[in-house]
mmCIF file with all atom_site columns, C-alpha atoms in Angstrom:
data_model
loop_
_atom_site.group_PDB
_atom_site.id
_atom_site.type_symbol
_atom_site.label_atom_id
_atom_site.label_alt_id
_atom_site.label_comp_id
_atom_site.label_asym_id
_atom_site.label_entity_id
_atom_site.label_seq_id
_atom_site.pdbx_PDB_ins_code
_atom_site.Cartn_x
_atom_site.Cartn_y
_atom_site.Cartn_z
_atom_site.occupancy
_atom_site.B_iso_or_equiv
_atom_site.pdbx_formal_charge
_atom_site.auth_seq_id
_atom_site.auth_comp_id
_atom_site.auth_asym_id
_atom_site.auth_atom_id
_atom_site.pdbx_PDB_model_num
ATOM 1   C CA . MET A 1 1   ? -36.554  74.075 -85.298 1.00 0.00 ? 692 MET A CA 1
ATOM 2   C CA . SER A 1 2   ? -39.797  73.374 -83.539 1.00 0.00 ? 693 SER A CA 1
ATOM 3   C CA . GLU A 1 3   ? -42.670  75.389 -81.679 1.00 0.00 ? 694 GLU A CA 1
ATOM 4   C CA . GLN A 1 4   ? -41.903  73.312 -78.738 1.00 0.00 ? 695 GLN A CA 1
ATOM 5   C CA . ASP A 1 5   ? -38.327  73.273 -78.824 1.00 0.00 ? 696 ASP A CA 1
ATOM 6   C CA . LYS A 1 6   ? -38.089  77.612 -78.700 1.00 0.00 ? 697 LYS A CA 1
ATOM 7   C CA . LEU A 1 7   ? -40.907  77.701 -76.118 1.00 0.00 ? 698 LEU A CA 1
ATOM 8   C CA . LEU A 1 8   ? -38.715  75.328 -73.651 1.00 0.00 ? 699 LEU A CA 1
ATOM 9   C CA . GLY A 1 9   ? -35.760  76.990 -74.950 1.00 0.00 ? 700 GLY A CA 1
ATOM 10  C CA . ASP A 1 10  ? -32.365  74.471 -75.033 1.00 0.00 ? 701 ASP A CA 1
ATOM 11  C CA . SER A 1 11  ? -33.229  70.934 -73.817 1.00 0.00 ? 702 SER A CA 1
ATOM 12  C CA . ASP A 1 12  ? -31.202  68.132 -73.344 1.00 0.00 ? 703 ASP A CA 1
ATOM 13  C CA . PRO A 1 13  ? -31.510  65.552 -75.871 1.00 0.00 ? 704 PRO A CA 1
ATOM 14  C CA . PRO A 1 14  ? -33.767  62.352 -75.346 1.00 0.00 ? 705 PRO A CA 1
ATOM 15  C CA . PRO A 1 15  ? -31.475  59.796 -73.266 1.00 0.00 ? 706 PRO A CA 1
ATOM 16  C CA . PRO A 1 16  ? -30.870  56.400 -75.380 1.00 0.00 ? 707 PRO A CA 1
ATOM 17  C CA . PRO A 1 17  ? -32.742  54.037 -74.997 1.00 0.00 ? 708 PRO A CA 1
ATOM 18  C CA . TYR A 1 18  ? -32.476  50.437 -73.009 1.00 0.00 ? 709 TYR A CA 1
ATOM 19  C CA . GLY A 1 19  ? -30.698  47.615 -74.142 1.00 0.00 ? 710 GLY A CA 1
ATOM 20  C CA . ASN A 1 20  ? -31.502  44.048 -72.785 1.00 0.00 ? 711 ASN A CA 1
ATOM 21  C CA . PRO A 1 21  ? -30.863  43.817 -68.447 1.00 0.00 ? 712 PRO A CA 1
ATOM 22  C CA . PRO A 1 22  ? -28.012  41.951 -67.955 1.00 0.00 ? 713 PRO A CA 1
ATOM 23  C CA . THR A 1 23  ? -29.156  38.119 -67.135 1.00 0.00 ? 714 THR A CA 1
ATOM 24  C CA . TYR A 1 24  ? -28.325  36.330 -63.515 1.00 0.00 ? 715 TYR A CA 1
ATOM 25  C CA . GLN A 1 25  ? -26.487  33.707 -63.743 1.00 0.00 ? 716 GLN A CA 1
ATOM 26  C CA . PRO A 1 26  ? -26.581  30.883 -60.597 1.00 0.00 ? 717 PRO A CA 1
ATOM 27  C CA . PRO A 1 27  ? -23.376  29.887 -59.040 1.00 0.00 ? 718 PRO A CA 1
ATOM 28  C CA . PRO A 1 28  ? -22.545  26.526 -59.849 1.00 0.00 ? 719 PRO A CA 1
ATOM 29  C CA . TYR A 1 29  ? -23.945  24.127 -57.103 1.00 0.00 ? 720 TYR A CA 1
ATOM 30  C CA . THR A 1 30  ? -20.893  23.203 -55.357 1.00 0.00 ? 721 THR A CA 1
ATOM 31  C CA . GLY A 1 31  ? -23.418  20.831 -52.902 1.00 0.00 ? 722 GLY A CA 1
ATOM 32  C CA . GLY A 1 32  ? -23.278  20.587 -48.499 1.00 0.00 ? 723 GLY A CA 1
ATOM 33  C CA . PRO A 1 33  ? -23.759  18.759 -46.318 1.00 0.00 ? 724 PRO A CA 1
ATOM 34  C CA . SER A 1 34  ? -27.714  18.735 -45.836 1.00 0.00 ? 725 SER A CA 1
ATOM 35  C CA . HIS A 1 35  ? -27.618  19.139 -50.072 1.00 0.00 ? 726 HIS A CA 1
ATOM 36  C CA . PRO A 1 36  ? -24.627  16.185 -51.378 1.00 0.00 ? 727 PRO A CA 1
ATOM 37  C CA . GLN A 1 37  ? -23.990  16.630 -55.251 1.00 0.00 ? 728 GLN A CA 1
ATOM 38  C CA . PRO A 1 38  ? -25.717  14.471 -57.323 1.00 0.00 ? 729 PRO A CA 1
ATOM 39  C CA . PRO A 1 39  ? -23.680  11.418 -58.214 1.00 0.00 ? 730 PRO A CA 1
ATOM 40  C CA . PRO A 1 40  ? -22.125  11.587 -61.616 1.00 0.00 ? 731 PRO A CA 1
ATOM 41  C CA . SER A 1 41  ? -24.280  10.058 -65.120 1.00 0.00 ? 732 SER A CA 1
ATOM 42  C CA . TYR A 1 42  ? -22.678  6.324  -65.770 1.00 0.00 ? 733 TYR A CA 1
ATOM 43  C CA . TYR A 1 43  ? -24.342  7.470  -69.449 1.00 0.00 ? 734 TYR A CA 1
ATOM 44  C CA . PRO A 1 44  ? -23.250  10.355 -71.716 1.00 0.00 ? 735 PRO A CA 1
ATOM 45  C CA . ASN A 1 45  ? -26.663  11.582 -72.916 1.00 0.00 ? 736 ASN A CA 1
ATOM 46  C CA . GLN A 1 46  ? -28.519  10.636 -69.382 1.00 0.00 ? 737 GLN A CA 1
ATOM 47  C CA . GLN A 1 47  ? -29.867  13.191 -66.529 1.00 0.00 ? 738 GLN A CA 1
ATOM 48  C CA . ALA A 1 48  ? -28.794  12.337 -62.430 1.00 0.00 ? 739 ALA A CA 1
ATOM 49  C CA . GLN A 1 49  ? -32.451  11.519 -61.733 1.00 0.00 ? 740 GLN A CA 1
ATOM 50  C CA . ARG A 1 50  ? -32.666  12.503 -58.067 1.00 0.00 ? 741 ARG A CA 1
ATOM 51  C CA . ALA A 1 51  ? -34.642  11.512 -55.922 1.00 0.00 ? 742 ALA A CA 1
ATOM 52  C CA . PRO A 1 52  ? -37.117  13.269 -53.650 1.00 0.00 ? 743 PRO A CA 1
ATOM 53  C CA . ALA A 1 53  ? -36.204  15.919 -50.810 1.00 0.00 ? 744 ALA A CA 1
ATOM 54  C CA . THR A 1 54  ? -38.617  14.004 -48.174 1.00 0.00 ? 745 THR A CA 1
ATOM 55  C CA . SER A 1 55  ? -37.884  15.019 -44.015 1.00 0.00 ? 746 SER A CA 1
ATOM 56  C CA . THR A 1 56  ? -38.983  14.195 -40.664 1.00 0.00 ? 747 THR A CA 1
ATOM 57  C CA . VAL A 1 57  ? -39.357  15.866 -38.367 1.00 0.00 ? 748 VAL A CA 1
ATOM 58  C CA . VAL A 1 58  ? -40.319  14.431 -35.118 1.00 0.00 ? 749 VAL A CA 1
ATOM 59  C CA . LEU A 1 59  ? -41.261  16.360 -32.131 1.00 0.00 ? 750 LEU A CA 1
ATOM 60  C CA . THR A 1 60  ? -40.801  15.664 -28.367 1.00 0.00 ? 751 THR A CA 1
ATOM 61  C CA . HIS A 1 61  ? -42.993  16.787 -25.045 1.00 0.00 ? 752 HIS A CA 1
ATOM 62  C CA . HIS A 1 62  ? -40.700  16.482 -21.698 1.00 0.00 ? 753 HIS A CA 1
ATOM 63  C CA . ARG A 1 63  ? -43.240  18.085 -19.959 1.00 0.00 ? 754 ARG A CA 1
ATOM 64  C CA . PRO A 1 64  ? -43.136  16.739 -16.734 1.00 0.00 ? 755 PRO A CA 1
ATOM 65  C CA . VAL A 1 65  ? -46.473  14.569 -16.009 1.00 0.00 ? 756 VAL A CA 1
ATOM 66  C CA . VAL A 1 66  ? -48.864  15.080 -12.653 1.00 0.00 ? 757 VAL A CA 1
ATOM 67  C CA . ARG A 1 67  ? -51.005  12.939 -11.335 1.00 0.00 ? 758 ARG A CA 1
ATOM 68  C CA . VAL A 1 68  ? -53.314  14.290 -8.794  1.00 0.00 ? 759 VAL A CA 1
ATOM 69  C CA . SER A 1 69  ? -54.543  11.657 -6.375  1.00 0.00 ? 760 SER A CA 1
ATOM 70  C CA . LEU A 1 70  ? -57.498  11.898 -4.794  1.00 0.00 ? 761 LEU A CA 1
ATOM 71  C CA . PRO A 1 71  ? -58.795  10.148 -1.832  1.00 0.00 ? 762 PRO A CA 1
ATOM 72  C CA . PRO A 1 72  ? -61.465  8.262  -2.252  1.00 0.00 ? 763 PRO A CA 1
ATOM 73  C CA . PRO A 1 73  ? -65.191  10.161 -1.460  1.00 0.00 ? 764 PRO A CA 1
ATOM 74  C CA . PRO A 1 74  ? -67.987  8.794  1.366   1.00 0.00 ? 765 PRO A CA 1
ATOM 75  C CA . ASP A 1 75  ? -70.254  7.008  -0.013  1.00 0.00 ? 766 ASP A CA 1
ATOM 76  C CA . TYR A 1 76  ? -73.481  8.818  1.791   1.00 0.00 ? 767 TYR A CA 1
ATOM 77  C CA . MET A 1 77  ? -74.853  6.119  1.814   1.00 0.00 ? 768 MET A CA 1
ATOM 78  C CA . ALA A 1 78  ? -76.576  7.190  5.305   1.00 0.00 ? 769 ALA A CA 1
ATOM 79  C CA . LEU A 1 79  ? -78.017  10.071 3.600   1.00 0.00 ? 770 LEU A CA 1
ATOM 80  C CA . ALA A 1 80  ? -79.710  8.791  0.671   1.00 0.00 ? 771 ALA A CA 1
ATOM 81  C CA . ILE A 1 81  ? -81.361  5.957  3.154   1.00 0.00 ? 772 ILE A CA 1
ATOM 82  C CA . CYS A 1 82  ? -82.014  8.972  5.730   1.00 0.00 ? 773 CYS A CA 1
ATOM 83  C CA . ALA A 1 83  ? -83.105  10.978 2.303   1.00 0.00 ? 774 ALA A CA 1
ATOM 84  C CA . THR A 1 84  ? -85.259  7.515  1.190   1.00 0.00 ? 775 THR A CA 1
ATOM 85  C CA . ILE A 1 85  ? -87.780  8.259  4.360   1.00 0.00 ? 776 ILE A CA 1
ATOM 86  C CA . PHE A 1 86  ? -87.778  11.864 3.788   1.00 0.00 ? 777 PHE A CA 1
ATOM 87  C CA . CYS A 1 87  ? -89.707  11.470 -0.651  1.00 0.00 ? 778 CYS A CA 1
ATOM 88  C CA . PHE A 1 88  ? -89.084  7.577  -1.162  1.00 0.00 ? 779 PHE A CA 1
ATOM 89  C CA . PRO A 1 89  ? -88.543  7.970  -5.172  1.00 0.00 ? 780 PRO A CA 1
ATOM 90  C CA . LEU A 1 90  ? -86.299  10.652 -4.795  1.00 0.00 ? 781 LEU A CA 1
ATOM 91  C CA . GLY A 1 91  ? -84.565  7.866  -2.063  1.00 0.00 ? 782 GLY A CA 1
ATOM 92  C CA . ILE A 1 92  ? -84.430  4.861  -4.440  1.00 0.00 ? 783 ILE A CA 1
ATOM 93  C CA . ILE A 1 93  ? -82.498  6.921  -6.826  1.00 0.00 ? 784 ILE A CA 1
ATOM 94  C CA . ALA A 1 94  ? -80.102  7.923  -4.138  1.00 0.00 ? 785 ALA A CA 1
ATOM 95  C CA . ILE A 1 95  ? -79.151  4.258  -3.025  1.00 0.00 ? 786 ILE A CA 1
ATOM 96  C CA . MET A 1 96  ? -78.858  3.634  -6.216  1.00 0.00 ? 787 MET A CA 1
ATOM 97  C CA . LEU A 1 97  ? -76.093  5.983  -7.205  1.00 0.00 ? 788 LEU A CA 1
ATOM 98  C CA . SER A 1 98  ? -74.725  5.344  -3.815  1.00 0.00 ? 789 SER A CA 1
ATOM 99  C CA . LYS A 1 99  ? -74.150  2.515  -4.525  1.00 0.00 ? 790 LYS A CA 1
ATOM 100 C CA . LYS A 1 100 ? -72.412  2.740  -7.290  1.00 0.00 ? 791 LYS A CA 1
ATOM 101 C CA . VAL A 1 101 ? -70.013  5.676  -5.654  1.00 0.00 ? 792 VAL A CA 1
ATOM 102 C CA . GLN A 1 102 ? -68.847  1.800  -3.350  1.00 0.00 ? 793 GLN A CA 1
ATOM 103 C CA . GLU A 1 103 ? -68.268  -0.052 -6.510  1.00 0.00 ? 794 GLU A CA 1
ATOM 104 C CA . ASN A 1 104 ? -66.316  2.832  -8.906  1.00 0.00 ? 795 ASN A CA 1
ATOM 105 C CA . ILE A 1 105 ? -64.330  3.301  -5.443  1.00 0.00 ? 796 ILE A CA 1
ATOM 106 C CA . GLN A 1 106 ? -63.861  -0.576 -5.230  1.00 0.00 ? 797 GLN A CA 1
ATOM 107 C CA . ALA A 1 107 ? -62.720  -0.400 -9.126  1.00 0.00 ? 798 ALA A CA 1
ATOM 108 C CA . GLY A 1 108 ? -60.708  2.143  -9.259  1.00 0.00 ? 799 GLY A CA 1
ATOM 109 C CA . ASP A 1 109 ? -62.413  5.046  -10.792 1.00 0.00 ? 800 ASP A CA 1
ATOM 110 C CA . ILE A 1 110 ? -62.466  7.762  -8.488  1.00 0.00 ? 801 ILE A CA 1
ATOM 111 C CA . ALA A 1 111 ? -63.351  10.454 -10.440 1.00 0.00 ? 802 ALA A CA 1
ATOM 112 C CA . GLU A 1 112 ? -66.387  8.647  -11.229 1.00 0.00 ? 803 GLU A CA 1
ATOM 113 C CA . ALA A 1 113 ? -66.669  7.988  -7.816  1.00 0.00 ? 804 ALA A CA 1
ATOM 114 C CA . HIS A 1 114 ? -66.785  12.468 -7.376  1.00 0.00 ? 805 HIS A CA 1
ATOM 115 C CA . ARG A 1 115 ? -68.717  12.393 -9.768  1.00 0.00 ? 806 ARG A CA 1
ATOM 116 C CA . ASN A 1 116 ? -71.358  10.184 -8.553  1.00 0.00 ? 807 ASN A CA 1
ATOM 117 C CA . ALA A 1 117 ? -71.095  10.383 -5.032  1.00 0.00 ? 808 ALA A CA 1
ATOM 118 C CA . TYR A 1 118 ? -72.029  14.295 -5.488  1.00 0.00 ? 809 TYR A CA 1
ATOM 119 C CA . SER A 1 119 ? -74.988  12.888 -7.482  1.00 0.00 ? 810 SER A CA 1
ATOM 120 C CA . VAL A 1 120 ? -75.755  11.412 -4.465  1.00 0.00 ? 811 VAL A CA 1
ATOM 121 C CA . ARG A 1 121 ? -75.624  14.845 -1.917  1.00 0.00 ? 812 ARG A CA 1
ATOM 122 C CA . VAL A 1 122 ? -77.957  16.305 -4.985  1.00 0.00 ? 813 VAL A CA 1
ATOM 123 C CA . VAL A 1 123 ? -80.625  13.920 -5.051  1.00 0.00 ? 814 VAL A CA 1
ATOM 124 C CA . SER A 1 124 ? -80.429  13.153 -1.302  1.00 0.00 ? 815 SER A CA 1
ATOM 125 C CA . ARG A 1 125 ? -81.363  17.363 -0.784  1.00 0.00 ? 816 ARG A CA 1
ATOM 126 C CA . LEU A 1 126 ? -83.939  17.260 -3.406  1.00 0.00 ? 817 LEU A CA 1
ATOM 127 C CA . ALA A 1 127 ? -86.089  14.800 -1.647  1.00 0.00 ? 818 ALA A CA 1
ATOM 128 C CA . TYR A 1 128 ? -85.383  16.119 1.730   1.00 0.00 ? 819 TYR A CA 1
ATOM 129 C CA . GLY A 1 129 ? -86.321  19.075 0.304   1.00 0.00 ? 820 GLY A CA 1
ATOM 130 C CA . PHE A 1 130 ? -90.010  17.463 -1.440  1.00 0.00 ? 821 PHE A CA 1
ATOM 131 C CA . GLY A 1 131 ? -90.579  15.325 1.824   1.00 0.00 ? 822 GLY A CA 1
ATOM 132 C CA . ALA A 1 132 ? -90.184  18.871 3.368   1.00 0.00 ? 823 ALA A CA 1
ATOM 133 C CA . LEU A 1 133 ? -92.972  19.981 1.488   1.00 0.00 ? 824 LEU A CA 1
ATOM 134 C CA . ILE A 1 134 ? -95.673  17.097 1.843   1.00 0.00 ? 825 ILE A CA 1
ATOM 135 C CA . ILE A 1 135 ? -95.053  17.492 5.806   1.00 0.00 ? 826 ILE A CA 1
ATOM 136 C CA . VAL A 1 136 ? -95.726  21.141 5.673   1.00 0.00 ? 827 VAL A CA 1
ATOM 137 C CA . ALA A 1 137 ? -99.274  20.444 3.186   1.00 0.00 ? 828 ALA A CA 1
ATOM 138 C CA . VAL A 1 138 ? -99.697  17.991 5.159   1.00 0.00 ? 829 VAL A CA 1
ATOM 139 C CA . ILE A 1 139 ? -100.153 20.019 8.314   1.00 0.00 ? 830 ILE A CA 1
ATOM 140 C CA . LEU A 1 140 ? -101.105 22.550 6.309   1.00 0.00 ? 831 LEU A CA 1
ATOM 141 C CA . GLY A 1 141 ? -104.500 21.591 4.543   1.00 0.00 ? 832 GLY A CA 1
ATOM 142 C CA . ILE A 1 142 ? -105.177 18.379 7.460   1.00 0.00 ? 833 ILE A CA 1
ATOM 143 C CA . VAL A 1 143 ? -103.800 19.145 10.847  1.00 0.00 ? 834 VAL A CA 1
ATOM 144 C CA . LEU A 1 144 ? -104.599 22.809 10.285  1.00 0.00 ? 835 LEU A CA 1
ATOM 145 C CA . PRO A 1 145 ? -108.181 22.818 9.739   1.00 0.00 ? 836 PRO A CA 1
ATOM 146 C CA . LEU A 1 146 ? -108.564 20.221 12.429  1.00 0.00 ? 837 LEU A CA 1
ATOM 147 C CA . THR A 1 147 ? -108.060 22.248 15.160  1.00 0.00 ? 838 THR A CA 1
ATOM 148 C CA . VAL A 1 148 ? -109.709 25.204 14.300  1.00 0.00 ? 839 VAL A CA 1
ATOM 149 C CA . ASP A 1 149 ? -113.026 25.012 16.105  1.00 0.00 ? 840 ASP A CA 1
ATOM 150 C CA . ASP A 1 150 ? -115.928 25.726 13.724  1.00 0.00 ? 841 ASP A CA 1
ATOM 151 C CA . CYS A 1 151 ? -117.359 28.869 16.375  1.00 0.00 ? 842 CYS A CA 1
ATOM 152 C CA . ASP A 1 152 ? -121.248 29.453 14.896  1.00 0.00 ? 843 ASP A CA 1
ATOM 153 C CA . ASP A 1 153 ? -122.218 30.897 18.499  1.00 0.00 ? 844 ASP A CA 1
ATOM 154 C CA . CYS A 1 154 ? -119.344 32.933 19.194  1.00 0.00 ? 845 CYS A CA 1
#
């Protein structure tokens, strides 16, 4: 007996070695509704050839189509003409944009007409702002110095 067996006492013999694992045999091909069996071969040594499986998937989405019809916007021509009085260059741009609004409405492009109408309002308001600044500058720079008395003797 070996010294190791003496220390461990009675030991069981080692388990037998594993053999080859059993091989898996798939069940025979029986076909089915989605996978039909290949056609039989007409020649004894010919293997059945199968076309590659292809599938076409057609997805259709039935979403409701929502169309929002916006009323045509105002062209703001009067606003643009008044803006021309306050600030000539910006007023001319506002008039051109207002004309584009009219053309877009006649062409049926209501969305573009709304964008151009918004631009007319913005440019016209800028013209009013610059015009007001010019008027204030004129009053402070020209009119106010003329009305102040130069009192050398006071």
